[in-house]
PDB file of C-alpha atoms in Angstrom:
ATOM      1  CA  MET A   5     -10.344  -7.626 -22.270  1.00 78.00           C
ATOM      2  CA  LYS A   6      -9.075  -4.078 -22.124  1.00 87.00           C
ATOM      3  CA  THR A   7      -6.318  -3.243 -19.617  1.00 91.00           C
ATOM      4  CA  TYR A   8      -7.143  -0.457 -17.164  1.00 95.00           C
ATOM      5  CA  GLY A   9      -5.042   1.594 -14.778  1.00 97.00           C
ATOM      6  CA  LYS A  10      -1.705   3.318 -14.468  1.00 97.00           C
ATOM      7  CA  THR A  11       1.810   2.181 -13.631  1.00 98.00           C
ATOM      8  CA  THR A  12       2.611   4.859 -11.017  1.00 98.00           C
ATOM      9  CA  TRP A  13       0.502   5.839  -8.006  1.00 98.00           C
ATOM     10  CA  LEU A  14       1.035   8.095  -4.960  1.00 98.00           C
ATOM     11  CA  ILE A  15      -0.447   7.839  -1.466  1.00 97.00           C
ATOM     12  CA  PRO A  16       0.587  10.907   0.567  1.00 96.00           C
ATOM     13  CA  ASP A  17      -0.963  10.077   3.984  1.00 93.00           C
ATOM     14  CA  CYS A  18      -0.005   6.680   5.412  1.00 93.00           C
ATOM     15  CA  PHE A  19       0.185   5.731   9.084  1.00 90.00           C
ATOM     16  CA  LEU A  20       0.296   2.376  10.871  1.00 86.00           C
ATOM     17  CA  ASP A  21      -1.226   2.991  14.300  1.00 83.00           C
ATOM     18  CA  PRO A  22       0.626   1.147  17.079  1.00 82.00           C
ATOM     19  CA  VAL A  23      -2.563   0.813  19.191  1.00 77.00           C
ATOM     20  CA  SER A  24      -5.199  -1.844  18.565  1.00 77.00           C
ATOM     21  CA  ASN A  25      -8.396  -2.542  20.468  1.00 79.00           C
ATOM     22  CA  GLY A  26      -9.436  -6.064  19.494  1.00 73.00           C
ATOM     23  CA  GLN A  27      -8.792  -6.107  15.756  1.00 79.00           C
ATOM     24  CA  VAL A  28      -5.330  -5.054  14.562  1.00 80.00           C
ATOM     25  CA  SER A  29      -5.041  -1.502  13.236  1.00 80.00           C
ATOM     26  CA  HIS A  30      -3.663  -1.783   9.732  1.00 85.00           C
ATOM     27  CA  GLU A  31      -3.380  -0.350   6.242  1.00 92.00           C
ATOM     28  CA  ALA A  32      -3.850  -2.164   2.959  1.00 94.00           C
ATOM     29  CA  ILE A  33      -3.294  -1.474  -0.691  1.00 97.00           C
ATOM     30  CA  CYS A  34      -5.767  -3.211  -2.970  1.00 97.00           C
ATOM     31  CA  VAL A  35      -4.312  -3.739  -6.450  1.00 98.00           C
ATOM     32  CA  LEU A  36      -6.558  -4.615  -9.398  1.00 98.00           C
ATOM     33  CA  ASN A  37      -4.743  -6.051 -12.410  1.00 98.00           C
ATOM     34  CA  THR A  38      -6.932  -6.366 -15.531  1.00 97.00           C
ATOM     35  CA  SER A  39      -4.022  -7.236 -17.831  1.00 97.00           C
ATOM     36  CA  ASN A  40      -2.884 -10.649 -19.059  1.00 97.00           C
ATOM     37  CA  GLU A  41       0.514 -10.179 -17.363  1.00 97.00           C
ATOM     38  CA  ASP A  42       1.482 -10.493 -13.707  1.00 98.00           C
ATOM     39  CA  ALA A  43       2.182  -7.108 -12.091  1.00 98.00           C
ATOM     40  CA  GLU A  44       5.423  -6.651 -10.174  1.00 98.00           C
ATOM     41  CA  ILE A  45       4.699  -4.028  -7.518  1.00 98.00           C
ATOM     42  CA  LYS A  46       7.469  -1.872  -5.977  1.00 98.00           C
ATOM     43  CA  LEU A  47       6.762   0.339  -2.959  1.00 98.00           C
ATOM     44  CA  THR A  48       8.915   3.303  -1.964  1.00 97.00           C
ATOM     45  CA  LEU A  49       8.276   4.886   1.433  1.00 97.00           C
ATOM     46  CA  PHE A  50       8.952   8.576   2.122  1.00 98.00           C
ATOM     47  CA  PHE A  51       9.352  10.107   5.597  1.00 97.00           C
ATOM     48  CA  GLU A  52       9.668  13.607   7.079  1.00 96.00           C
ATOM     49  CA  ASP A  53      12.919  12.972   8.927  1.00 94.00           C
ATOM     50  CA  ARG A  54      14.709  10.030   7.278  1.00 95.00           C
ATOM     51  CA  ASP A  55      15.769   8.753   3.878  1.00 96.00           C
ATOM     52  CA  ALA A  56      13.354   7.036   1.527  1.00 97.00           C
ATOM     53  CA  ASP A  57      12.985   3.262   1.922  1.00 95.00           C
ATOM     54  CA  PHE A  58      13.042   1.212  -1.301  1.00 93.00           C
ATOM     55  CA  GLY A  59      12.986  -2.401  -0.074  1.00 92.00           C
ATOM     56  CA  PHE A  60       9.284  -3.350  -0.255  1.00 97.00           C
ATOM     57  CA  SER A  61       7.570  -5.231  -3.085  1.00 97.00           C
ATOM     58  CA  SER A  62       4.721  -7.576  -3.935  1.00 98.00           C
ATOM     59  CA  GLN A  63       3.017  -9.161  -6.943  1.00 98.00           C
ATOM     60  CA  CYS A  64      -0.500  -9.131  -8.357  1.00 98.00           C
ATOM     61  CA  LYS A  65      -1.272 -11.987 -10.733  1.00 98.00           C
ATOM     62  CA  ALA A  66      -2.804 -11.342 -14.155  1.00 98.00           C
ATOM     63  CA  MET A  67      -6.565 -10.749 -14.150  1.00 98.00           C
ATOM     64  CA  ARG A  68      -6.632 -10.740 -10.329  1.00 98.00           C
ATOM     65  CA  THR A  69      -6.836  -8.523  -7.306  1.00 98.00           C
ATOM     66  CA  HIS A  70      -4.325  -8.544  -4.458  1.00 98.00           C
ATOM     67  CA  HIS A  71      -4.695  -7.004  -1.004  1.00 97.00           C
ATOM     68  CA  ILE A  72      -1.294  -6.035   0.377  1.00 97.00           C
ATOM     69  CA  ARG A  73      -1.568  -5.784   4.164  1.00 94.00           C
ATOM     70  CA  LEU A  74       1.124  -3.256   5.031  1.00 94.00           C
ATOM     71  CA  ASP A  75       1.386  -4.428   8.648  1.00 92.00           C
ATOM     72  CA  LYS A  76       2.363  -7.900   7.368  1.00 94.00           C
ATOM     73  CA  LEU A  77       4.616  -6.825   4.485  1.00 96.00           C
ATOM     74  CA  ARG A  78       8.360  -7.315   4.908  1.00 96.00           C
ATOM     75  CA  SER A  79      11.169  -5.753   2.907  1.00 95.00           C
ATOM     76  CA  SER A  80      13.672  -7.820   0.950  1.00 94.00           C
ATOM     77  CA  ASP A  81      15.896  -7.847   4.052  1.00 95.00           C
ATOM     78  CA  GLY A  82      13.095  -8.582   6.565  1.00 96.00           C
ATOM     79  CA  ARG A  83      12.238  -5.099   7.848  1.00 94.00           C
ATOM     80  CA  GLU A  84       8.676  -4.059   8.725  1.00 94.00           C
ATOM     81  CA  ILE A  85       7.030  -0.763   7.855  1.00 94.00           C
ATOM     82  CA  PRO A  86       7.409   1.327  11.033  1.00 93.00           C
ATOM     83  CA  ARG A  87       4.374   1.971  13.205  1.00 90.00           C
ATOM     84  CA  ASN A  88       3.522   5.333  14.779  1.00 92.00           C
ATOM     85  CA  LEU A  89       5.411   7.220  12.066  1.00 95.00           C
ATOM     86  CA  PRO A  90       3.673   9.145   9.257  1.00 96.00           C
ATOM     87  CA  TYR A  91       4.906   8.331   5.761  1.00 97.00           C
ATOM     88  CA  ALA A  92       3.938   8.576   2.104  1.00 97.00           C
ATOM     89  CA  MET A  93       4.153   5.876  -0.526  1.00 97.00           C
ATOM     90  CA  LEU A  94       5.033   5.593  -4.198  1.00 98.00           C
ATOM     91  CA  VAL A  95       3.524   2.487  -5.834  1.00 98.00           C
ATOM     92  CA  GLU A  96       5.088   1.412  -9.127  1.00 98.00           C
ATOM     93  CA  SER A  97       3.810  -1.464 -11.239  1.00 98.00           C
ATOM     94  CA  SER A  98       5.297  -3.263 -14.230  1.00 98.00           C
ATOM     95  CA  VAL A  99       1.872  -3.181 -15.949  1.00 98.00           C
ATOM     96  CA  PRO A 100      -1.082  -0.786 -15.587  1.00 98.00           C
ATOM     97  CA  VAL A 101      -3.116  -1.451 -12.415  1.00 98.00           C
ATOM     98  CA  VAL A 102      -5.644   0.342 -10.225  1.00 98.00           C
ATOM     99  CA  VAL A 103      -4.586   1.062  -6.612  1.00 98.00           C
ATOM    100  CA  GLN A 104      -6.916   1.667  -3.664  1.00 97.00           C
ATOM    101  CA  TYR A 105      -5.617   2.524  -0.171  1.00 95.00           C
ATOM    102  CA  SER A 106      -7.460   1.690   3.067  1.00 94.00           C
ATOM    103  CA  ARG A 107      -6.706   2.258   6.747  1.00 90.00           C
ATOM    104  CA  LEU A 108      -8.465   0.506   9.629  1.00 87.00           C
ATOM    105  CA  ASP A 109      -7.943   2.349  12.923  1.00 82.00           C
ATOM    106  CA  THR A 110      -8.961   0.246  15.922  1.00 75.00           C
ATOM    107  CA  ALA A 111      -7.239   2.354  18.600  1.00 79.00           C
ATOM    108  CA  GLN A 112     -10.634   3.249  20.088  1.00 79.00           C
ATOM    109  CA  ALA A 113     -13.818   1.234  20.580  1.00 77.00           C
ATOM    110  CA  GLU A 114     -15.384   3.238  17.724  1.00 79.00           C
ATOM    111  CA  LEU A 115     -13.538   1.711  14.771  1.00 80.00           C
ATOM    112  CA  ALA A 116     -12.621   4.000  11.879  1.00 85.00           C
ATOM    113  CA  LEU A 117     -12.183   2.897   8.272  1.00 86.00           C
ATOM    114  CA  MET A 118     -10.805   5.219   5.626  1.00 88.00           C
ATOM    115  CA  THR A 119     -10.364   4.324   1.968  1.00 91.00           C
ATOM    116  CA  THR A 120      -9.498   6.192  -1.202  1.00 91.00           C
ATOM    117  CA  ILE A 121      -8.204   5.660  -4.695  1.00 91.00           C
ATOM    118  CA  ALA A 122      -4.496   6.479  -4.800  1.00 94.00           C
ATOM    119  CA  TYR A 123      -3.355   9.389  -6.980  1.00 91.00           C
ATOM    120  CA  PRO A 124      -2.472   8.169 -10.503  1.00 92.00           C
ATOM    121  CA  VAL A 125       0.703   9.817 -11.756  1.00 91.00           C
ATOM    122  CA  ASP A 126       0.999   8.687 -15.379  1.00 77.00           C
TER     123      ASP A 126
END
């Protein structure tokens, strides 16, 4: 099977809402790996008023999909992605993958779901 995707992706508008009404407000990155190799995924977070954060990573097995719930992800030293703080994200993969970003906002009774394909850099 042919391998599809890119190794570098950007998501400029990320935000983990601190308010939830029933379901938990959260973001997710869906990674699709069509290659025969496992994908090592590195996430770098960028903020308006603080240094970039490099400690987050995950893995997507070969010929699989993996949904990375950003509200459950922990850095290598146990930190969470901060809530109520806008940020952007660089997604780097060891093999070409496709990256989709989704945000579920449950702060109000009228739930909002936003999803988009991340911006492929290479």
